[in-house]
Short mmCIF file of C-alpha atoms in Angstrom, two decimals:
data_model
loop_
_atom_site.label_atom_id
_atom_site.label_comp_id
_atom_site.label_asym_id
_atom_site.label_seq_id
_atom_site.Cartn_x
_atom_site.Cartn_y
_atom_site.Cartn_z
CA MET A 1 -22.06 -9.08 -0.65
CA SER A 2 -19.48 -10.51 -3.05
CA ARG A 3 -16.07 -8.95 -2.59
CA SER A 4 -15.76 -8.66 -6.38
CA VAL A 5 -18.82 -6.41 -6.81
CA ARG A 6 -18.60 -4.00 -3.86
CA THR A 7 -21.11 -1.22 -4.50
CA ARG A 8 -20.71 0.85 -1.35
CA PRO A 9 -18.39 1.26 1.65
CA GLU A 10 -19.45 -0.89 4.56
CA GLY A 11 -20.47 0.27 8.01
CA SER A 12 -19.26 -1.04 11.36
CA GLY A 13 -21.08 -0.81 14.66
CA GLN A 14 -17.76 -1.35 16.48
CA ALA A 15 -14.65 0.75 16.37
CA LEU A 16 -12.39 -0.82 13.75
CA SER A 17 -9.67 -1.19 16.39
CA GLU A 18 -12.05 -3.52 18.25
CA ALA A 19 -13.45 -5.37 15.23
CA TYR A 20 -10.00 -6.43 13.92
CA ASP A 21 -7.06 -7.90 15.82
CA THR A 22 -4.26 -6.42 13.70
CA ALA A 23 -3.89 -3.25 11.64
CA LEU A 24 -1.57 -3.78 8.67
CA LEU A 25 -0.57 -0.16 8.19
CA ASP A 26 1.11 1.30 5.16
CA LEU A 27 3.64 3.98 6.13
CA ASP A 28 4.19 6.58 3.39
CA GLY A 29 1.01 8.60 3.11
CA VAL A 30 -0.68 6.93 6.08
CA VAL A 31 1.58 7.28 9.14
CA TYR A 32 4.08 9.79 7.79
CA ALA A 33 5.00 11.82 4.72
CA GLY A 34 8.50 13.07 4.05
CA GLY A 35 9.58 11.67 7.42
CA ASN A 36 7.07 13.73 9.42
CA ALA A 37 4.05 12.25 11.16
CA ILE A 38 0.73 12.88 9.45
CA GLU A 39 -1.77 14.82 11.53
CA HIS A 40 -3.73 12.65 14.00
CA ALA A 41 -1.59 9.56 13.27
CA VAL A 42 0.40 9.41 16.52
CA PRO A 43 -2.48 9.79 19.01
CA SER A 44 -4.81 7.58 16.97
CA LEU A 45 -2.33 4.71 16.86
CA ALA A 46 -1.63 5.09 20.58
CA VAL A 47 -5.32 4.70 21.42
CA ALA A 48 -5.70 1.71 19.08
CA ARG A 49 -2.62 0.00 20.56
CA ASP A 50 -3.69 0.68 24.16
CA GLY A 51 -7.07 -0.85 23.35
CA GLY A 52 -5.43 -4.13 22.36
CA MET A 53 -5.03 -3.85 18.60
CA ARG A 54 -1.71 -5.04 17.24
CA LEU A 55 -0.03 -2.54 14.93
CA ALA A 56 2.13 -3.84 12.09
CA TYR A 57 3.77 -1.53 9.58
CA VAL A 58 3.75 -2.91 6.04
CA THR A 59 5.64 -0.96 3.43
CA ASN A 60 6.58 -1.40 -0.21
CA ASN A 61 9.57 0.87 0.39
CA ALA A 62 12.60 -1.44 0.40
CA LEU A 63 15.18 1.24 1.14
CA ARG A 64 15.37 1.12 4.94
CA THR A 65 15.81 -1.82 7.28
CA PRO A 66 13.07 -2.78 9.76
CA ASP A 67 15.37 -1.55 12.55
CA ALA A 68 15.67 1.86 10.91
CA VAL A 69 11.92 2.10 10.27
CA ALA A 70 11.13 1.11 13.87
CA ALA A 71 13.58 3.69 15.20
CA HIS A 72 11.99 6.38 13.04
CA LEU A 73 8.50 5.47 14.23
CA THR A 74 9.66 5.53 17.84
CA GLU A 75 11.17 8.98 17.28
CA LEU A 76 7.81 10.18 15.99
CA GLY A 77 6.14 8.96 19.20
CA ILE A 78 4.93 5.60 17.88
CA PRO A 79 6.79 2.92 19.86
CA ALA A 80 7.82 0.12 17.50
CA GLU A 81 10.30 -2.73 17.23
CA ALA A 82 11.87 -4.25 14.14
CA GLY A 83 9.49 -7.21 14.37
CA ASP A 84 6.56 -4.84 13.88
CA VAL A 85 7.82 -3.83 10.42
CA ILE A 86 7.32 -5.86 7.24
CA THR A 87 8.95 -4.61 4.05
CA SER A 88 8.84 -5.57 0.39
CA ALA A 89 12.58 -6.24 0.73
CA GLN A 90 11.76 -9.13 3.11
CA ALA A 91 9.06 -10.42 0.75
CA VAL A 92 11.30 -10.36 -2.31
CA ALA A 93 14.20 -11.94 -0.41
CA ARG A 94 11.96 -14.89 0.52
CA LEU A 95 10.77 -15.12 -3.10
CA ILE A 96 14.38 -15.30 -4.32
CA ALA A 97 15.44 -17.77 -1.62
CA ASP A 98 12.67 -20.12 -2.71
CA GLN A 99 14.23 -20.28 -6.21
CA VAL A 100 18.02 -20.21 -5.80
CA PRO A 101 20.46 -22.27 -3.67
CA GLN A 102 21.44 -21.17 -0.16
CA GLY A 103 24.48 -18.90 -0.22
CA SER A 104 23.86 -17.68 -3.79
CA ARG A 105 25.09 -14.28 -4.89
CA VAL A 106 22.42 -11.74 -5.80
CA LEU A 107 23.10 -8.45 -7.60
CA VAL A 108 21.46 -5.65 -5.62
CA VAL A 109 20.19 -2.42 -7.12
CA GLY A 110 18.74 -0.56 -4.16
CA GLY A 111 19.41 0.28 -0.54
CA GLU A 112 20.49 -1.32 2.71
CA GLY A 113 17.04 -2.74 3.36
CA LEU A 114 17.49 -5.15 0.46
CA ARG A 115 20.96 -6.22 1.55
CA VAL A 116 19.85 -6.96 5.12
CA ALA A 117 16.81 -8.92 3.91
CA LEU A 118 18.93 -11.04 1.54
CA ARG A 119 21.41 -11.89 4.28
CA GLU A 120 18.53 -12.87 6.56
CA ARG A 121 17.62 -15.49 3.93
CA GLY A 122 21.20 -16.77 3.61
CA LEU A 123 21.95 -14.99 0.32
CA GLU A 124 25.01 -12.87 -0.50
CA PRO A 125 24.42 -9.38 -1.95
CA VAL A 126 26.90 -8.23 -4.61
CA GLU A 127 27.32 -4.99 -6.53
CA SER A 128 28.40 -5.93 -10.06
CA ALA A 129 27.11 -8.07 -12.90
CA ASP A 130 30.68 -9.42 -13.04
CA ASP A 131 30.53 -10.78 -9.45
CA GLU A 132 28.92 -14.03 -10.67
CA PRO A 133 25.40 -13.38 -9.32
CA VAL A 134 22.66 -15.91 -10.02
CA ALA A 135 19.84 -13.35 -9.78
CA VAL A 136 19.16 -9.60 -9.81
CA VAL A 137 16.97 -7.74 -7.34
CA GLN A 138 15.83 -4.16 -7.63
CA GLY A 139 14.27 -2.00 -4.91
CA TYR A 140 13.85 1.68 -4.11
CA GLY A 141 17.29 3.18 -3.58
CA GLY A 142 16.37 6.76 -2.75
CA PRO A 143 17.04 9.94 -4.73
CA GLU A 144 20.81 9.45 -4.63
CA LEU A 145 20.83 6.07 -6.41
CA ALA A 146 23.40 6.35 -9.20
CA TRP A 147 22.33 5.85 -12.81
CA GLY A 148 25.10 3.29 -13.26
CA ARG A 149 23.25 0.88 -10.97
CA PHE A 150 20.55 0.50 -13.63
CA ALA A 151 23.28 -0.36 -16.14
CA GLU A 152 24.58 -3.14 -13.85
CA ALA A 153 21.08 -4.57 -13.57
CA SER A 154 20.59 -4.35 -17.33
CA TYR A 155 23.88 -6.16 -18.07
CA ALA A 156 22.94 -9.03 -15.76
CA VAL A 157 19.33 -9.33 -16.88
CA ALA A 158 20.41 -9.28 -20.53
CA ARG A 159 22.64 -12.31 -19.78
CA GLY A 160 19.51 -14.24 -18.80
CA LEU A 161 19.62 -13.96 -14.99
CA PRO A 162 16.26 -14.02 -13.23
CA TRP A 163 15.18 -10.52 -12.28
CA PHE A 164 13.18 -9.65 -9.16
CA ALA A 165 11.64 -6.36 -8.02
CA SER A 166 10.60 -5.51 -4.49
CA ASN A 167 7.63 -3.55 -5.87
CA THR A 168 6.53 -1.52 -8.87
CA ASP A 169 4.96 1.60 -7.30
CA LEU A 170 5.51 4.29 -9.92
CA THR A 171 5.39 7.07 -7.33
CA ILE A 172 6.19 7.66 -3.67
CA PRO A 173 4.87 10.53 -1.50
CA SER A 174 7.40 12.94 -0.01
CA GLY A 175 7.24 16.07 2.10
CA ARG A 176 7.57 18.15 -1.08
CA GLY A 177 5.09 16.24 -3.23
CA ILE A 178 4.93 13.06 -5.30
CA ALA A 179 8.31 11.64 -6.41
CA PRO A 180 9.27 8.74 -8.71
CA GLY A 181 9.13 5.37 -6.98
CA ASN A 182 10.76 2.00 -7.60
CA GLY A 183 8.35 1.24 -10.41
CA ALA A 184 9.82 4.11 -12.41
CA ALA A 185 13.32 2.67 -11.87
CA VAL A 186 12.11 -0.81 -12.88
CA GLU A 187 10.85 0.68 -16.14
CA VAL A 188 14.41 1.83 -16.95
CA VAL A 189 15.70 -1.76 -16.83
CA ARG A 190 12.61 -3.11 -18.59
CA ILE A 191 13.12 -0.69 -21.49
CA ALA A 192 16.82 -1.57 -21.72
CA THR A 193 16.30 -5.35 -21.66
CA GLY A 194 12.74 -6.14 -22.71
CA ALA A 195 12.54 -8.47 -19.69
CA GLU A 196 9.85 -8.74 -17.01
CA PRO A 197 10.68 -9.02 -13.30
CA GLN A 198 9.04 -11.21 -10.69
CA VAL A 199 7.46 -8.74 -8.26
CA ALA A 200 6.94 -9.36 -4.54
CA GLY A 201 5.40 -6.22 -3.08
CA LYS A 202 1.83 -5.05 -2.67
CA PRO A 203 -0.61 -5.82 -4.21
CA LEU A 204 0.82 -9.24 -5.07
CA PRO A 205 0.53 -12.44 -2.99
CA PRO A 206 4.20 -12.70 -1.84
CA MET A 207 3.81 -9.53 0.26
CA HIS A 208 0.54 -10.69 1.82
CA ARG A 209 2.13 -14.07 2.58
CA GLU A 210 5.14 -12.39 4.23
CA THR A 211 2.88 -10.19 6.31
CA ILE A 212 0.72 -13.03 7.61
CA LEU A 213 3.76 -15.23 8.32
CA ARG A 214 5.40 -12.48 10.37
CA THR A 215 2.34 -11.15 12.23
CA GLY A 216 0.15 -14.22 12.69
CA ALA A 217 -2.88 -11.96 12.19
CA GLU A 218 -6.25 -13.73 12.30
CA ARG A 219 -8.58 -10.76 11.63
CA PRO A 220 -6.35 -8.26 9.83
CA LEU A 221 -7.38 -4.86 8.52
CA VAL A 222 -5.24 -3.36 5.76
CA VAL A 223 -4.90 0.41 6.18
CA GLY A 224 -3.54 2.36 3.24
CA ASP A 225 -3.68 5.39 0.98
CA ARG A 226 -3.14 3.73 -2.42
CA LEU A 227 -5.82 1.93 -4.37
CA ASP A 228 -3.44 -0.01 -6.62
CA THR A 229 -1.23 -1.39 -3.85
CA ASP A 230 -2.84 -1.31 -0.40
CA ILE A 231 -6.47 -1.79 -1.39
CA GLU A 232 -5.82 -4.19 -4.26
CA GLY A 233 -3.47 -6.14 -1.99
CA ALA A 234 -6.27 -6.53 0.56
CA PHE A 235 -8.62 -7.60 -2.22
CA ASN A 236 -6.13 -10.21 -3.46
CA GLY A 237 -5.62 -11.47 0.09
CA GLY A 238 -9.34 -11.67 0.83
CA VAL A 239 -9.18 -9.29 3.80
CA ASP A 240 -10.89 -6.00 4.66
CA SER A 241 -9.35 -2.59 4.10
CA LEU A 242 -9.55 1.02 5.23
CA LEU A 243 -8.60 3.79 2.81
CA VAL A 244 -7.39 7.03 4.40
CA LEU A 245 -7.30 10.25 2.40
CA THR A 246 -3.93 11.48 3.65
CA GLY A 247 -1.81 10.20 0.77
CA VAL A 248 -2.00 9.85 -2.99
CA THR A 249 -5.66 8.92 -3.55
CA ASP A 250 -8.17 11.72 -4.11
CA GLY A 251 -11.95 11.65 -4.31
CA ALA A 252 -12.15 11.40 -8.09
CA GLN A 253 -9.83 8.37 -8.16
CA LEU A 254 -11.85 6.65 -5.44
CA LEU A 255 -15.16 7.17 -7.24
CA ALA A 256 -13.67 5.72 -10.44
CA ALA A 257 -12.19 2.67 -8.69
CA PRO A 258 -12.75 -0.71 -10.35
CA PRO A 259 -13.95 -3.50 -8.02
CA ARG A 260 -10.47 -4.66 -6.96
CA HIS A 261 -9.64 -1.09 -5.84
CA ARG A 262 -12.78 -0.47 -3.75
CA PRO A 263 -11.98 -0.36 -0.02
CA THR A 264 -14.22 -1.80 2.69
CA TYR A 265 -14.12 1.45 4.64
CA VAL A 266 -13.22 5.07 3.84
CA ASP A 267 -12.10 7.74 6.29
CA ALA A 268 -10.26 11.03 6.35
CA ASP A 269 -7.29 9.83 8.43
CA LEU A 270 -6.24 7.32 11.07
CA ARG A 271 -8.88 8.55 13.51
CA GLY A 272 -11.10 6.23 11.48
CA LEU A 273 -9.58 3.28 13.37
CA LEU A 274 -11.12 4.51 16.61
CA THR A 275 -14.74 4.86 15.56
CA GLY A 276 -17.50 2.83 14.07
CA GLN A 277 -18.05 3.39 10.38
CA PRO A 278 -21.43 4.90 9.42
CA GLU A 279 -23.65 2.77 7.21
CA VAL A 280 -24.45 3.97 3.71
CA VAL A 281 -28.18 3.42 3.24
CA GLY A 282 -29.91 2.94 -0.10
CA ASP A 283 -33.00 5.12 -0.53
CA GLY A 284 -34.66 4.34 -3.84
CA GLY A 285 -32.05 5.20 -6.45
CA ALA A 286 -30.11 7.39 -4.00
CA PHE A 287 -27.75 6.70 -1.11
CA ARG A 288 -27.58 8.42 2.28
CA CYS A 289 -24.68 8.76 4.71
CA GLY A 290 -24.54 11.28 7.52
CA GLY A 291 -26.28 14.41 6.30
CA TRP A 292 -25.65 13.73 2.61
CA THR A 293 -27.64 12.12 -0.20
CA ALA A 294 -25.98 11.10 -3.46
CA ALA A 295 -27.39 9.74 -6.71
CA ALA A 296 -26.35 9.04 -10.28
CA GLY A 297 -28.03 11.57 -12.58
CA ALA A 298 -27.85 12.17 -16.29
CA GLY A 299 -24.14 11.72 -16.96
CA ARG A 300 -23.08 12.98 -13.56
CA LEU A 301 -23.13 12.30 -9.83
CA GLU A 302 -25.39 14.55 -7.80
CA LEU A 303 -24.96 15.40 -4.12
CA ASP A 304 -27.27 17.17 -1.69
CA GLY A 305 -27.09 17.87 2.01
CA ASP A 306 -24.53 18.92 4.56
CA GLY A 307 -22.18 17.45 7.16
CA ALA A 308 -18.77 15.82 7.32
CA PRO A 309 -17.13 15.72 3.84
CA VAL A 310 -16.10 12.08 4.25
CA ASP A 311 -19.77 11.10 4.77
CA GLY A 312 -20.60 12.79 1.46
CA LEU A 313 -17.75 10.91 -0.19
CA ARG A 314 -19.04 7.59 1.17
CA ALA A 315 -22.49 8.33 -0.28
CA LEU A 316 -20.96 9.31 -3.61
CA CYS A 317 -18.98 6.06 -3.67
CA ALA A 318 -22.20 4.09 -3.33
CA ALA A 319 -23.82 6.02 -6.19
CA ALA A 320 -20.75 5.74 -8.42
CA TRP A 321 -19.93 2.08 -7.74
CA THR A 322 -23.56 0.99 -8.09
CA ALA A 323 -23.84 2.77 -11.43
CA ALA A 324 -20.56 1.27 -12.62
CA GLY A 325 -21.03 -2.30 -11.38
CA ASP A 326 -17.97 -4.25 -12.56
CA GLU A 327 -16.75 -1.34 -14.67
CA VAL A 328 -15.13 2.02 -13.93
CA CYS A 329 -17.58 4.84 -13.23
CA GLY A 330 -17.49 7.43 -16.03
CA LEU A 331 -19.97 9.90 -14.51
CA ASP A 332 -18.85 13.50 -13.96
CA ALA A 333 -18.30 14.06 -10.24
CA GLY A 334 -16.61 17.45 -10.42
CA LYS A 335 -19.35 19.58 -8.88
CA ALA A 336 -20.13 17.06 -6.16
CA LEU A 337 -16.47 16.74 -5.11
CA ALA A 338 -15.99 20.51 -5.23
CA ARG A 339 -18.86 20.86 -2.79
CA LEU A 340 -17.03 18.53 -0.42
CA GLY A 341 -13.71 20.31 -0.92
CA LEU A 342 -12.18 17.12 -2.32
#
């Protein structure tokens, strides 16, 4: 089946942890939220790792250093080293280093993760537009990032300096809900200057390149909770993906996904790494998965049966994506999703 016209989630006779050599795991919304481990994440990753799967943690969050992220994961009960962590700060630092001379000054609007990544590439982070930078880089700086930092970026960008962004995620999950992400901060500078940054993070190729360079993965599986970063990034990189429903994506968004946002597999949480994925079977104009049957009716998606909610969602995806083809499904799925509790 062409990757560009996926019409149903795929099945796998093997556990995904056996079918792929490396899991490229997003962090926020997949492994943890608000600093706390998501239910089932710790034991599921332990089993996958003990079975021989390499675990790499790939995050668009440029705030923390790989050392800090690895220490946090280890605290949660997920043993990790800095080399297991790939951040958008590392990807954007490589992107900048490919375009400016060694030792160049770069104005940083963001956190320590950006500064460490720039130094790793032989670049000097500075704090002011008056420090003679040759470029500007912007990454998530956390809730305490001062408003004046956006002014410094705007002054420099308005002078014609090249502008880079670690990522443009508009939101970031937290323990209290959904908060503004780096993309919202990038919009502040964009509005002030009218400029457009070069972006490194998911779903764009610089992040995939950084990940493959650092992990050496041959059969990677992207695992994420966001359609527009994790799943689209896998699509752009030509690799398979697993969407877990522990973060920002809900059932309605998944059913309405355009082709580039349709994951290979769908599961409730990281336990999905440890099992085979059930096949969604076409049955006339309907689709069966587990105990559920889904079909596209007159202006709506219809669902019948019983069983695990995620099986019903897989069947609904097949009905919705088949009906939509290369477009976005516009069928009403409210009653079907309510039946699944999604």
